[in-house]
Short mmCIF file of C-alpha atoms and ligand atoms in Angstrom, two decimals:
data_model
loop_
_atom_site.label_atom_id
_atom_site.label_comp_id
_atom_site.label_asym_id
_atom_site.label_seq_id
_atom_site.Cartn_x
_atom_site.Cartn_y
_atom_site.Cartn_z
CA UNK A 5 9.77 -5.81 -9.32
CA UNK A 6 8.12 -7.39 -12.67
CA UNK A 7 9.08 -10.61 -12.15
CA UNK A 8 6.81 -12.29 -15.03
CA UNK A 9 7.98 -10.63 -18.00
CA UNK A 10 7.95 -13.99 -20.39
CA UNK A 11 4.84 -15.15 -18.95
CA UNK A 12 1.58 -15.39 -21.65
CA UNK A 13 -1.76 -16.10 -21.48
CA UNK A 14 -3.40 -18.78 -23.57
CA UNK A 15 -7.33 -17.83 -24.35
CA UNK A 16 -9.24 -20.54 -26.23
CA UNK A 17 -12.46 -17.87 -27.52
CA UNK A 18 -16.20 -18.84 -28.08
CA UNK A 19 -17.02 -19.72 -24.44
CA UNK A 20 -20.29 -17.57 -23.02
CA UNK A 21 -19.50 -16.00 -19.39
CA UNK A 22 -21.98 -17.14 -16.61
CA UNK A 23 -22.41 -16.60 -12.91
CA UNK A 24 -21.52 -14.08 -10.33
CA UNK A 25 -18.24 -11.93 -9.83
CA UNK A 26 -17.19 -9.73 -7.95
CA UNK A 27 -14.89 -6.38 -8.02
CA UNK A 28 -11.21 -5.90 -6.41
CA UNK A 29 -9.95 -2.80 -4.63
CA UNK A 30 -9.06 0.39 -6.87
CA UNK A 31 -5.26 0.32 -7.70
CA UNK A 32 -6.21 4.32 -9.04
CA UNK A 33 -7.81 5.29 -5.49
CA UNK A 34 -4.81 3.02 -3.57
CA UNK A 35 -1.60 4.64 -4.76
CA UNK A 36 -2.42 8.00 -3.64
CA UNK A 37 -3.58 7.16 -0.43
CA UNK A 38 -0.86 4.89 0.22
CA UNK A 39 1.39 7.79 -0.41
CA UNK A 40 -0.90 9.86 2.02
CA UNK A 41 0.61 8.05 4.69
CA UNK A 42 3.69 10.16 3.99
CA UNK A 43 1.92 12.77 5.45
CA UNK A 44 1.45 11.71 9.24
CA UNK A 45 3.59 9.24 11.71
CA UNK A 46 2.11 6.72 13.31
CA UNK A 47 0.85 2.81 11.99
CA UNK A 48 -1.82 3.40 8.89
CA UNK A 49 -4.22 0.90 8.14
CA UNK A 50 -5.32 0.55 4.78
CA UNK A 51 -8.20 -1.71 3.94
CA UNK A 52 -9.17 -3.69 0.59
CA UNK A 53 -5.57 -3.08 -0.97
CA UNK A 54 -5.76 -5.00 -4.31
CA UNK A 55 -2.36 -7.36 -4.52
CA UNK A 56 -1.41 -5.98 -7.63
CA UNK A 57 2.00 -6.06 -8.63
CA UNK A 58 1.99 -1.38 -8.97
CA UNK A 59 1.19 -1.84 -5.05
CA UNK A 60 4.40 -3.56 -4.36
CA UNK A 61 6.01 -1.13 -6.05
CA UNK A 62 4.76 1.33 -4.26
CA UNK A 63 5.30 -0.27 -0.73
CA UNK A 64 9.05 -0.63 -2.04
CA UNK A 65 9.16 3.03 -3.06
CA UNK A 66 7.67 4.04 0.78
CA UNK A 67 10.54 1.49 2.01
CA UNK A 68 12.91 3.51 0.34
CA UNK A 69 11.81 6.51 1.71
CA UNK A 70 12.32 5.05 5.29
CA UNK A 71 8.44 4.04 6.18
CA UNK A 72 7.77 -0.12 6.71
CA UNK A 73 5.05 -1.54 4.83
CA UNK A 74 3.85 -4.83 5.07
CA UNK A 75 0.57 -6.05 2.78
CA UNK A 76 -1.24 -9.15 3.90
CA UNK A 77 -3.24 -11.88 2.08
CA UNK A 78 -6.31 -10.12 3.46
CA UNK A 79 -6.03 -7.11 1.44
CA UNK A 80 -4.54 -4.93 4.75
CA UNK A 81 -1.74 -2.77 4.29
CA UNK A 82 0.01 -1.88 7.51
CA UNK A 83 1.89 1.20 6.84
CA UNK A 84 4.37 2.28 9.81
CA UNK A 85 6.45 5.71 9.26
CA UNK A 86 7.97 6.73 12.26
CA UNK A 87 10.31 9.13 10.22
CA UNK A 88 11.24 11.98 12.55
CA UNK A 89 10.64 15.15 9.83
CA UNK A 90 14.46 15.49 9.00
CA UNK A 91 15.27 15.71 5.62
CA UNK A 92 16.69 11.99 5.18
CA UNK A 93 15.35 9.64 2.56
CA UNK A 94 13.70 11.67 0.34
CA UNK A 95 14.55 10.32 -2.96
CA UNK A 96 12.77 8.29 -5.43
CA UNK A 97 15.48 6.81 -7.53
CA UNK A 98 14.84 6.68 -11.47
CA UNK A 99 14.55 2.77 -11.39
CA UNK A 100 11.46 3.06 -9.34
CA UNK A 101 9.79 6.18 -11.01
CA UNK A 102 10.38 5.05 -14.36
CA UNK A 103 8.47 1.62 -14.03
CA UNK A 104 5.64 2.99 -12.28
CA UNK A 105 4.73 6.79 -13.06
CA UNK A 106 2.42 7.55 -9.94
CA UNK A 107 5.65 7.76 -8.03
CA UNK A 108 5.35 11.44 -8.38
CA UNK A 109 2.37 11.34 -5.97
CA UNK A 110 5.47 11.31 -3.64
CA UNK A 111 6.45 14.26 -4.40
CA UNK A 112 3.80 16.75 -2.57
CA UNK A 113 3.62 14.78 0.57
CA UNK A 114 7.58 14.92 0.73
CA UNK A 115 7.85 18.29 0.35
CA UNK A 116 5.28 19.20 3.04
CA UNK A 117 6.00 16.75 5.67
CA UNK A 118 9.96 16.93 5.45
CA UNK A 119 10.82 19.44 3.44
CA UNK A 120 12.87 18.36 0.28
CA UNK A 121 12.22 15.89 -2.13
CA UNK A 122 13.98 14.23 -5.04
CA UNK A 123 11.90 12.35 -6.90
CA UNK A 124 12.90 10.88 -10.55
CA UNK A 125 11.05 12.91 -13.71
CA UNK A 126 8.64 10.00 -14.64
CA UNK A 127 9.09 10.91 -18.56
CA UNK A 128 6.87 9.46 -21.19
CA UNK A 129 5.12 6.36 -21.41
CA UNK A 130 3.73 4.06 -24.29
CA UNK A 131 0.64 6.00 -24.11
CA UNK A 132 1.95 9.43 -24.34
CA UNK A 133 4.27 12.23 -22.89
CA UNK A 134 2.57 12.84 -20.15
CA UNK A 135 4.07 15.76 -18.64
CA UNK A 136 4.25 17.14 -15.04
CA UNK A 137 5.08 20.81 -15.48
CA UNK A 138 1.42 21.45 -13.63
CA UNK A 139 2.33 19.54 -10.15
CA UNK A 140 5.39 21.57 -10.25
CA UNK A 141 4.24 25.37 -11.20
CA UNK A 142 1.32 24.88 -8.67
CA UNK A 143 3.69 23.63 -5.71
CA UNK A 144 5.70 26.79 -6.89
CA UNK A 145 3.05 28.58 -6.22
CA UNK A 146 2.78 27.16 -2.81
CA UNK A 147 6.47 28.41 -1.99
CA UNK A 148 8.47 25.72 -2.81
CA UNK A 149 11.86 26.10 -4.80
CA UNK A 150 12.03 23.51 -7.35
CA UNK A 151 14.73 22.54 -10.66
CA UNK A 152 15.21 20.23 -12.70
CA UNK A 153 19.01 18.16 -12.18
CA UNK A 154 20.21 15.44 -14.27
CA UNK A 155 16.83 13.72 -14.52
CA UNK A 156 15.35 14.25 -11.33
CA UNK A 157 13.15 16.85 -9.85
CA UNK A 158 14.88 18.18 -6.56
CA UNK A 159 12.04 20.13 -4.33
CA UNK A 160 12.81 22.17 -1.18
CA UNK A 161 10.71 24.19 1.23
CA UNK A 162 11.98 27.02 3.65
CA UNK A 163 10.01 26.07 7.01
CA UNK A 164 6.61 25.10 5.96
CA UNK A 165 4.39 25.17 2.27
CA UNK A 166 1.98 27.76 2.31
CA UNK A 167 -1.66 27.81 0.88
CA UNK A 168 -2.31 29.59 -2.61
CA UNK A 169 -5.03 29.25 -5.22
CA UNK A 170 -4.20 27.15 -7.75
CA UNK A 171 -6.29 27.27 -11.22
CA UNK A 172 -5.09 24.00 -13.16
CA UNK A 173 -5.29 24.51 -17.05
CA UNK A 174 -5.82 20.96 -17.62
CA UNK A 175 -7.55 18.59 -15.58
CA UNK A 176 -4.92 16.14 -14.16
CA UNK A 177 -5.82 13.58 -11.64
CA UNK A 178 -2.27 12.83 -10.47
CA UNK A 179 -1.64 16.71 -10.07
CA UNK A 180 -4.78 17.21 -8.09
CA UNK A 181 -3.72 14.07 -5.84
CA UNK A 182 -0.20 15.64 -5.47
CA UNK A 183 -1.17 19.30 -4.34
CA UNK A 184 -4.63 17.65 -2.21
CA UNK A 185 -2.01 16.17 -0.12
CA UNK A 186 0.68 18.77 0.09
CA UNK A 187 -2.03 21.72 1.17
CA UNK A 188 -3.12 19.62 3.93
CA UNK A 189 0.25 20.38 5.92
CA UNK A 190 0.20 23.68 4.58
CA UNK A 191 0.19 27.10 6.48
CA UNK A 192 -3.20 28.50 5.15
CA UNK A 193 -5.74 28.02 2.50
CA UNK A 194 -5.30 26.22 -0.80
CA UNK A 195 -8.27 26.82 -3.43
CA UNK A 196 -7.56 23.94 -6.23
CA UNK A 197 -9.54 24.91 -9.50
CA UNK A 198 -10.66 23.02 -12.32
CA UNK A 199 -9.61 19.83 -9.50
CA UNK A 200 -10.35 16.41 -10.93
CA UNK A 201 -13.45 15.21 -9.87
CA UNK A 202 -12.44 11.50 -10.17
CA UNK A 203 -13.80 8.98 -7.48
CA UNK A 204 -10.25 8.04 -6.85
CA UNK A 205 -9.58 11.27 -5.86
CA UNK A 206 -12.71 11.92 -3.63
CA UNK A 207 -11.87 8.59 -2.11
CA UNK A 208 -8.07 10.43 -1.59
CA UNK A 209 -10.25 13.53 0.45
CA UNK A 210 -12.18 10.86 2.57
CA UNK A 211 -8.93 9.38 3.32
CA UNK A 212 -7.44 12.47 4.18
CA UNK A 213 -10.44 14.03 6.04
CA UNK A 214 -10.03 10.14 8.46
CA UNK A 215 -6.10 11.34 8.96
CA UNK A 216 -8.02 15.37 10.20
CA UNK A 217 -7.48 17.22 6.87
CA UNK A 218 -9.64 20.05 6.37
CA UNK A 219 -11.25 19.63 2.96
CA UNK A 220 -14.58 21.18 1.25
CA UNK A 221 -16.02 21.17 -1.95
CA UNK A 222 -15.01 17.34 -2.11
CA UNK A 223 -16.59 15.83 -5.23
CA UNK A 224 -16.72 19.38 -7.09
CA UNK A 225 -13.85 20.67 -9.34
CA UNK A 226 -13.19 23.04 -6.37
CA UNK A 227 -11.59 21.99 -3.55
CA UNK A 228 -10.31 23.95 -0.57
CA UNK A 229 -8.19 22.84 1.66
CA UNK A 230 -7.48 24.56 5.00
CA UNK A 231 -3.70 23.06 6.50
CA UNK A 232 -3.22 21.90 9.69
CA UNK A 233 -0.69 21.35 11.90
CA UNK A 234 -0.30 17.55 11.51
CA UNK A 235 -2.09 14.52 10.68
CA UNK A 236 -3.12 11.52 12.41
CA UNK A 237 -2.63 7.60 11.27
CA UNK A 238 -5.35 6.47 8.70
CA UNK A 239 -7.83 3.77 9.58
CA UNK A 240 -9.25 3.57 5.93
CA UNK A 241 -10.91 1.26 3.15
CA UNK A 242 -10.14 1.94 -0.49
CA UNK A 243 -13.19 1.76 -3.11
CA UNK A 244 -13.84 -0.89 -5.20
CA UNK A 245 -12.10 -0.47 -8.59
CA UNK A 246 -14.30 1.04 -11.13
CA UNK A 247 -12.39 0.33 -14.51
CA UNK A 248 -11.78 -3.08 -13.30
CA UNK A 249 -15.80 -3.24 -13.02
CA UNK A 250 -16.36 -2.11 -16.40
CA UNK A 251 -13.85 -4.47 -17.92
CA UNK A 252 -15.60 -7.24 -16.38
CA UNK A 253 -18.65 -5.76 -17.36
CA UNK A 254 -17.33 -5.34 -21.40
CA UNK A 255 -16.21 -9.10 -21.02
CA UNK A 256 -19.04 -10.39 -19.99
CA UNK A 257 -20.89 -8.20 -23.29
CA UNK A 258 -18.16 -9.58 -25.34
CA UNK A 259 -18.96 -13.14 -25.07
CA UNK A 260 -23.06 -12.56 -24.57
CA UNK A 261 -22.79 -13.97 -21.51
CA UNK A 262 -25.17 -13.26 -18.36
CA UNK A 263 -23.43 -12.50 -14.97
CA UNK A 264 -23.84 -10.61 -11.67
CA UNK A 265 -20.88 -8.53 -10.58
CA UNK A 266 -20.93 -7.76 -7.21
CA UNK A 267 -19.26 -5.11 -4.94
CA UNK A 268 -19.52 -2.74 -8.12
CA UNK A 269 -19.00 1.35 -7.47
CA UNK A 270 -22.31 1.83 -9.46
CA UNK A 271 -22.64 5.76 -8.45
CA UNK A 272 -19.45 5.71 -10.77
CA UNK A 273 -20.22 3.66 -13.53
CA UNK A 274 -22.95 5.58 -14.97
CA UNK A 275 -21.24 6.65 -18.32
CA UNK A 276 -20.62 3.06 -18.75
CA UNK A 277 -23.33 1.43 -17.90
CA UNK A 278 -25.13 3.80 -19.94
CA UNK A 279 -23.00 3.35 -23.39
CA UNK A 280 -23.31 -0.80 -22.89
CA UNK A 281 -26.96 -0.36 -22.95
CA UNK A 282 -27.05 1.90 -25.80
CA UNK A 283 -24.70 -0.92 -27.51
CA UNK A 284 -27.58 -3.47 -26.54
CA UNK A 285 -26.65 -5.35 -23.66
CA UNK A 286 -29.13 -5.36 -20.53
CA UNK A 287 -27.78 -3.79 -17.72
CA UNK A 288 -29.57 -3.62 -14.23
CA UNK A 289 -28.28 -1.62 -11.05
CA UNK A 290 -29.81 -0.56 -8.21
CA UNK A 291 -29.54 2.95 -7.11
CA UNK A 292 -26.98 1.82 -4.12
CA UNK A 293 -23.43 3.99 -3.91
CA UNK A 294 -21.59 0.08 -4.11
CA UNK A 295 -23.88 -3.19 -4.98
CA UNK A 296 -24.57 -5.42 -7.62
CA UNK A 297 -24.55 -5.14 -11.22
CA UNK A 298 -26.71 -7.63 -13.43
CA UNK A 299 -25.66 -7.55 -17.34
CA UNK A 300 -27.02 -10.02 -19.57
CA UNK A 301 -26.27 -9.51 -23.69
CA UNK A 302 -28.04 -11.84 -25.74
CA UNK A 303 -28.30 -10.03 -29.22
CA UNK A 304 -25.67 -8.88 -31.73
CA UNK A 305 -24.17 -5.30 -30.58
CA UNK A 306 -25.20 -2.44 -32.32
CA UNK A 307 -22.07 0.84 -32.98
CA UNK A 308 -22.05 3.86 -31.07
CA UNK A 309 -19.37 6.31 -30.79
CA UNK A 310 -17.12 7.30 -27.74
CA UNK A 311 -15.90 9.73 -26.58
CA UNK A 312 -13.15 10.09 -23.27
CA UNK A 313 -13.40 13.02 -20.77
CA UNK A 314 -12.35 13.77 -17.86
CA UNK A 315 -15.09 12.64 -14.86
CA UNK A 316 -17.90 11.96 -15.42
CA UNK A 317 -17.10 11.93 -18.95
CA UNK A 318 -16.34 8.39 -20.08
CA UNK A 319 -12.76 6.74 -18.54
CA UNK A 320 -10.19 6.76 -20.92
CA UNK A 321 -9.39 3.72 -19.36
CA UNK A 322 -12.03 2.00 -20.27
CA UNK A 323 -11.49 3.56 -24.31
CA UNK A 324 -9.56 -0.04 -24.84
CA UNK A 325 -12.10 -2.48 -23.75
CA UNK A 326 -14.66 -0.93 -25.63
CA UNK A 327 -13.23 -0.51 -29.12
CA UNK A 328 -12.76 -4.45 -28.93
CA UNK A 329 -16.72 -4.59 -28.16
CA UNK A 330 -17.10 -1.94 -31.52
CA UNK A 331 -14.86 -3.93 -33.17
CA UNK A 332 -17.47 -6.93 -33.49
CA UNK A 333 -20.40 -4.84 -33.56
CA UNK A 334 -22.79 -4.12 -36.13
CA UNK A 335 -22.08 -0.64 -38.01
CA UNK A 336 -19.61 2.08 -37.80
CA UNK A 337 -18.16 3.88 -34.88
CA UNK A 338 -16.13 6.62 -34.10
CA UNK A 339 -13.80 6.59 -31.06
CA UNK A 340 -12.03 9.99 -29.91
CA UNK A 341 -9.35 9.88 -27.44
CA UNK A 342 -8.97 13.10 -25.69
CA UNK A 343 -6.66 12.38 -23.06
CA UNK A 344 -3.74 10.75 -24.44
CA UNK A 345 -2.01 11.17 -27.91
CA UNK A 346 -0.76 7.84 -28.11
CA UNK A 347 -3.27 5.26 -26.84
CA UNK A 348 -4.50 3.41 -29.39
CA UNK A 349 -1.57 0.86 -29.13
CA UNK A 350 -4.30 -2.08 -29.06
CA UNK A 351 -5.35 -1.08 -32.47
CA UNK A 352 -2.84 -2.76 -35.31
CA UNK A 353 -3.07 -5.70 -32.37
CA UNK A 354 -6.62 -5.81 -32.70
CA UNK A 355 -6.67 -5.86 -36.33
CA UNK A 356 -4.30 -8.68 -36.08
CA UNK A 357 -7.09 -10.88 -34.59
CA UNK A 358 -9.59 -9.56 -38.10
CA UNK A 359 -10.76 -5.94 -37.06
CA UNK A 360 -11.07 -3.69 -39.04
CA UNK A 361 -9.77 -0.49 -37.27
CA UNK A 362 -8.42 2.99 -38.68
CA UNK A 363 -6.71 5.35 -36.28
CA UNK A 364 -4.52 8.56 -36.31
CA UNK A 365 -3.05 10.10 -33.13
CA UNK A 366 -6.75 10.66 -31.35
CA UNK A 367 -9.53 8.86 -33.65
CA UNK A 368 -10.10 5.98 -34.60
CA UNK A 369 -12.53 4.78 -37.14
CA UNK A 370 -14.28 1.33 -36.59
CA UNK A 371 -16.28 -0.75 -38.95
CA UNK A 372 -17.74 -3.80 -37.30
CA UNK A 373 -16.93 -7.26 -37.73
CA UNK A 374 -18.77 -10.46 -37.14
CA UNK A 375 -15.98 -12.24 -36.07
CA UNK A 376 -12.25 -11.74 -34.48
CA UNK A 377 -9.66 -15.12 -35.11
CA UNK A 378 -7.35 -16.09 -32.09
CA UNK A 379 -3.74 -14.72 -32.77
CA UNK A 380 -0.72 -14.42 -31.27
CA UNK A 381 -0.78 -10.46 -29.79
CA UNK A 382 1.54 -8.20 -27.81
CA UNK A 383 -0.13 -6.37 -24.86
CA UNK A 384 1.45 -2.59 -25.02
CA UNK A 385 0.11 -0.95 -21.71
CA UNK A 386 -2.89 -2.40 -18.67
CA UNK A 387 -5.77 -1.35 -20.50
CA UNK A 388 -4.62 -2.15 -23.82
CA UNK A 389 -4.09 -5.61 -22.52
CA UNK A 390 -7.28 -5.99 -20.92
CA UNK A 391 -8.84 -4.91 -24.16
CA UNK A 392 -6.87 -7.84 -26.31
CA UNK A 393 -7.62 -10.13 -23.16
CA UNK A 394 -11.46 -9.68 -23.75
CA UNK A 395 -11.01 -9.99 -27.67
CA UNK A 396 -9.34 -13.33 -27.29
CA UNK A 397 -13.04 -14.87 -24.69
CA UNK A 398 -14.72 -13.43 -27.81
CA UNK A 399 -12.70 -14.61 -30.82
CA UNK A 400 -12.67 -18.14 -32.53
CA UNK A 401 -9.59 -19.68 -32.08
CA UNK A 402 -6.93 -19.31 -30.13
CA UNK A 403 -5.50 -16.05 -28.94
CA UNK A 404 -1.63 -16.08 -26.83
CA UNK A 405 -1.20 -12.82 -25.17
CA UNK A 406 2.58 -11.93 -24.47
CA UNK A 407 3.73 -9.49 -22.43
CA UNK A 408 0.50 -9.87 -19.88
CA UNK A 409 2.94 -8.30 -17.06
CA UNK A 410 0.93 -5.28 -18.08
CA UNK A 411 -2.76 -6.89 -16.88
CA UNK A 412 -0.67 -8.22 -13.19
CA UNK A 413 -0.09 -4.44 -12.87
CA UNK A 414 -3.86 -3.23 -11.93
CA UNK A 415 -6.29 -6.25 -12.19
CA UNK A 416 -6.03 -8.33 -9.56
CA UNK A 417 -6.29 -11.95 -10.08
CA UNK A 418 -8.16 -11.16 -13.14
CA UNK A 419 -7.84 -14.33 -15.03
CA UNK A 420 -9.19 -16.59 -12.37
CA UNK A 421 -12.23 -14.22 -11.98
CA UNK A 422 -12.80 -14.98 -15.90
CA UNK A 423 -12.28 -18.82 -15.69
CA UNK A 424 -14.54 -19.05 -12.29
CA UNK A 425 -17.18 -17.65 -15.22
CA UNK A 426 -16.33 -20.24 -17.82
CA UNK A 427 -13.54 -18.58 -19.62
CA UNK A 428 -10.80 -20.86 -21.37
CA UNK A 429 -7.42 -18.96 -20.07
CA UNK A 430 -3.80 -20.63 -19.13
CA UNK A 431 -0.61 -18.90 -18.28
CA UNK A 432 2.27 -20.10 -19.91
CA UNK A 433 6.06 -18.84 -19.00
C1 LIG B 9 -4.87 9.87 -16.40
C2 LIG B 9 -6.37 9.94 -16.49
C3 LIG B 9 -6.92 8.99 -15.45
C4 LIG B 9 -6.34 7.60 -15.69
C5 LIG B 9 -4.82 7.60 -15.75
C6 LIG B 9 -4.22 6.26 -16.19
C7 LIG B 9 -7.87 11.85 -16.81
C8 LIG B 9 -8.11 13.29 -16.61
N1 LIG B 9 -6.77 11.32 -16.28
O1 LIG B 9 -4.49 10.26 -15.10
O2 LIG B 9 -8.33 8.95 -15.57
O3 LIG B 9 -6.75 6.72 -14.67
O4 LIG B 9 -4.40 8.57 -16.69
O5 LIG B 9 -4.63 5.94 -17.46
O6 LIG B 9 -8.68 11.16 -17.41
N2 LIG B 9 -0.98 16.89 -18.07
C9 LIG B 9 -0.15 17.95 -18.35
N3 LIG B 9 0.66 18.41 -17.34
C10 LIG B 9 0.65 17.87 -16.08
C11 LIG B 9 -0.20 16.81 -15.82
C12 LIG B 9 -1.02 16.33 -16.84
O7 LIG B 9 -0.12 18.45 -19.46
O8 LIG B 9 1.41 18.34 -15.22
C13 LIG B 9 -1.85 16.36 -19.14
C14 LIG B 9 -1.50 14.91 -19.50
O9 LIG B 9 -0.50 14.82 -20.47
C15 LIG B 9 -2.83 14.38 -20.00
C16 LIG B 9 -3.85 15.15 -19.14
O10 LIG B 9 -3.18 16.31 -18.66
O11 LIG B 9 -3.03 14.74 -21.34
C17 LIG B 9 -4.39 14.35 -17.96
O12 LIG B 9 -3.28 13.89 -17.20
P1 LIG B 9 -3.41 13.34 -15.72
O13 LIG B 9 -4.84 13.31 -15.32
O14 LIG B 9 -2.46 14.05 -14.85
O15 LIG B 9 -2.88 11.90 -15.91
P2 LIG B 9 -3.01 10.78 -14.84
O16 LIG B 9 -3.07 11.34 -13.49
O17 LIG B 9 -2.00 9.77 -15.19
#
């Protein structure tokens, strides 16, 4: 599947970003609803799929599980599953899983469309353990029968899930996904508390409500779900990628450049939009659900702090980008992590370049810098890469990212979008 592990990229720093972008399909809102297609026969047709190397490993995944997938240049993914219910193909082997973690969005469709599943534990990941003990209690609690063998998590149902209120203790965005789908085919109601409230996953519910779900509270942190008896094909088009938005947005800051990106989710981008301008770069949106975003950052960026949450709380996944704006701006900040232990993996790499960072497992203390210095840097995870990417467009020198597999995972052609603005970036294997 990764088939550009040795491959680098080359940025040559100090170049101002100019002109007009524009924004990808969301890999976060695609991967669920690719695995919705679990859910109902028929020949799906998904809309604005990013090419993104995580989406070929999740149309290999379906393939494994006996549906055919094809993905053209267009950005349409053809899904066909004309599986007939029995409980055949139902695993999703550990080689799979343990590359790409939202595999385990598998695991609720399986288990209410055919059944069984056995589906690889994902395990931890560079940025933390990242459990999924709360997909499984809460399918529990929808009357499946589910343990724990040699590595894998094998799932059965006697005749059909059943609805059941489910209060999550933590918000989780991949458990919400997981039981979303699995209530749909469910006998009953299924009242998801304390539900994520991410776009991705109210882009999941619009999805589902196009296959005939039966879905309220959509956008709340209560959703109910009423089952029915089966699902039709989807006929769907995925949202434009929000964190992919707000990178280019951060870059674009970064170098004090002056671009419009189009095709941005600004209803989502509000917590973003509004730290940038409280860092000092102009920022001007209409009030449109998707459009065009204007930024233009002429002066010298002033600290603020941040702060991750789940929606509408700031993205952890943006947490990367901007500690590489706070590292060159003017003051002190404070940046708390609250949903991952371990992500500050960009940090010693960021110092590397001249920043002067101090973290522990969730905090990290930033004092400004005028300056970063290109050098050679190891990208540890997607958003930790885009973070070091946008460090090198702003740094003097030279910066060589290795390891950039990570970036190929969830930005799609994200280096050309950055020269086509003036950027100074090669790819070297
Ligand atoms: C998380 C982020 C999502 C981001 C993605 C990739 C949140 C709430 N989620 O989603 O925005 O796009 O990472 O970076 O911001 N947890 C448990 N048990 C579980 C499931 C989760 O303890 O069964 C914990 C996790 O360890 C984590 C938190 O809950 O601390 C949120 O996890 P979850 O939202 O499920 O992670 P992702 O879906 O990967």
């Amino acid at each position: 599947m990764i088939d550009n592990v040795s491959e680098k990229l080359i940025v040559t720093g100090g170049t101002t970003l100019r002109g007009e972008s524009f924004v990808s399909g969301s890999k976060n809102a695609s991967l669920p609803i690719i695995a919705a297609t679990l859910l109902a026969n028929g020949r799906h047709k998904l809309s604005n799929v990013p090419l993104l190397s995580d989406v070929n490993g999740f149309a290999t995944l379906l393939t494994t599980l006996g549906l055919s997938v094809s993905h053209a240049k267009n950005r349409v993914l053809t899904v066909t599953n004309n599986h007939d219910g029995t409980p055949t193909q139902c695993h999703a082997p550990y080689d799979i899983v343990s590359r790409m973690r939202a595999s385990i969005l598998v695991l609720g469709p399986l288990l209410a469309s055919r059944g069984t599943a056995k589906v690889s534990l994902p395990g931890g990941c560079t940025i933390g353990a990242r459990p999924v003990d709360l997909h499984l209690k809460a399918l529990q609690l929808m009357g499946a029968t589910i343990s724990i063998n040699h590595g894998y998590i094998e799932g059965s149902v006697d005749g059909k899930l059943h609805g059941a209120n489910i209060d999550f203790d933590k918000v989780t965005v991949t458990g919400t996904a997981n039981i979303l789908m699995a209530a749909t085919l469910a006998t009953g109601t299924t009242t998801i508390r304390n539900a994520a409230m991410e776009p991705e996953i109210v882009d999941l519910c619009h999805a589902l409500l196009n296959m005939g779900a039966s879905i309220s509270g959509i956008g709340s942190n209560t959703l109910v779900i009423t089952g029915v008896e089966s699902l039709s094909s989807a006929e769907y088009s995925i949202m434009p990628d929000r964190i992919e938005a707000g990178t280019l947005l951060c870059a674009v800051t970064a170098t004090g450049g002056d671009v419009i990106v189009h095709n941005c989710p600004i209803s989502t981008l509000n917590t973003v939009i509004h730290k940038l301008q409280a860092m000092g770069a102009e920022i001007y949106a209409d009030n449109s659900h998707i459009g065009s975003v204007h930024v233009i950052a002429k002066k010298r960026l002033q600290a603020v702090d941040v702060d991750t949450n789940p929606y509408p709380g700031m993205p952890t996944d943006m947490q990367a980008q901007l500690m590489t704006l706070l590292a060159i701006s003017d003051g002190t900040s404070i940046v708390t992590e609250n949903i991952f232990e371990n992500r500050f993996m960009h940090v010693p790499e960021l110092n590397r370049m001249g920043a002067h960072i101090h973290a522990n497992e969730t905090t990290a203390f930033i004092t400004g810098v005028e300056t970063l210095y290109g050098a050679p840097v190891k990208a540890t995870d997607l958003r930790a890469s885009a973070s070091l990417l946008i460090a090198g467009l702003c740094a003097q020198g030279t910066t060589e990212i290795h390891d950039i597999y990570h970036l190929d995972r969830g930005y799609e052609k994200f280096e050309d979008k950055l020269i086509a603005l003036g950027a100074k970036i090669t790819r070297q294997s």
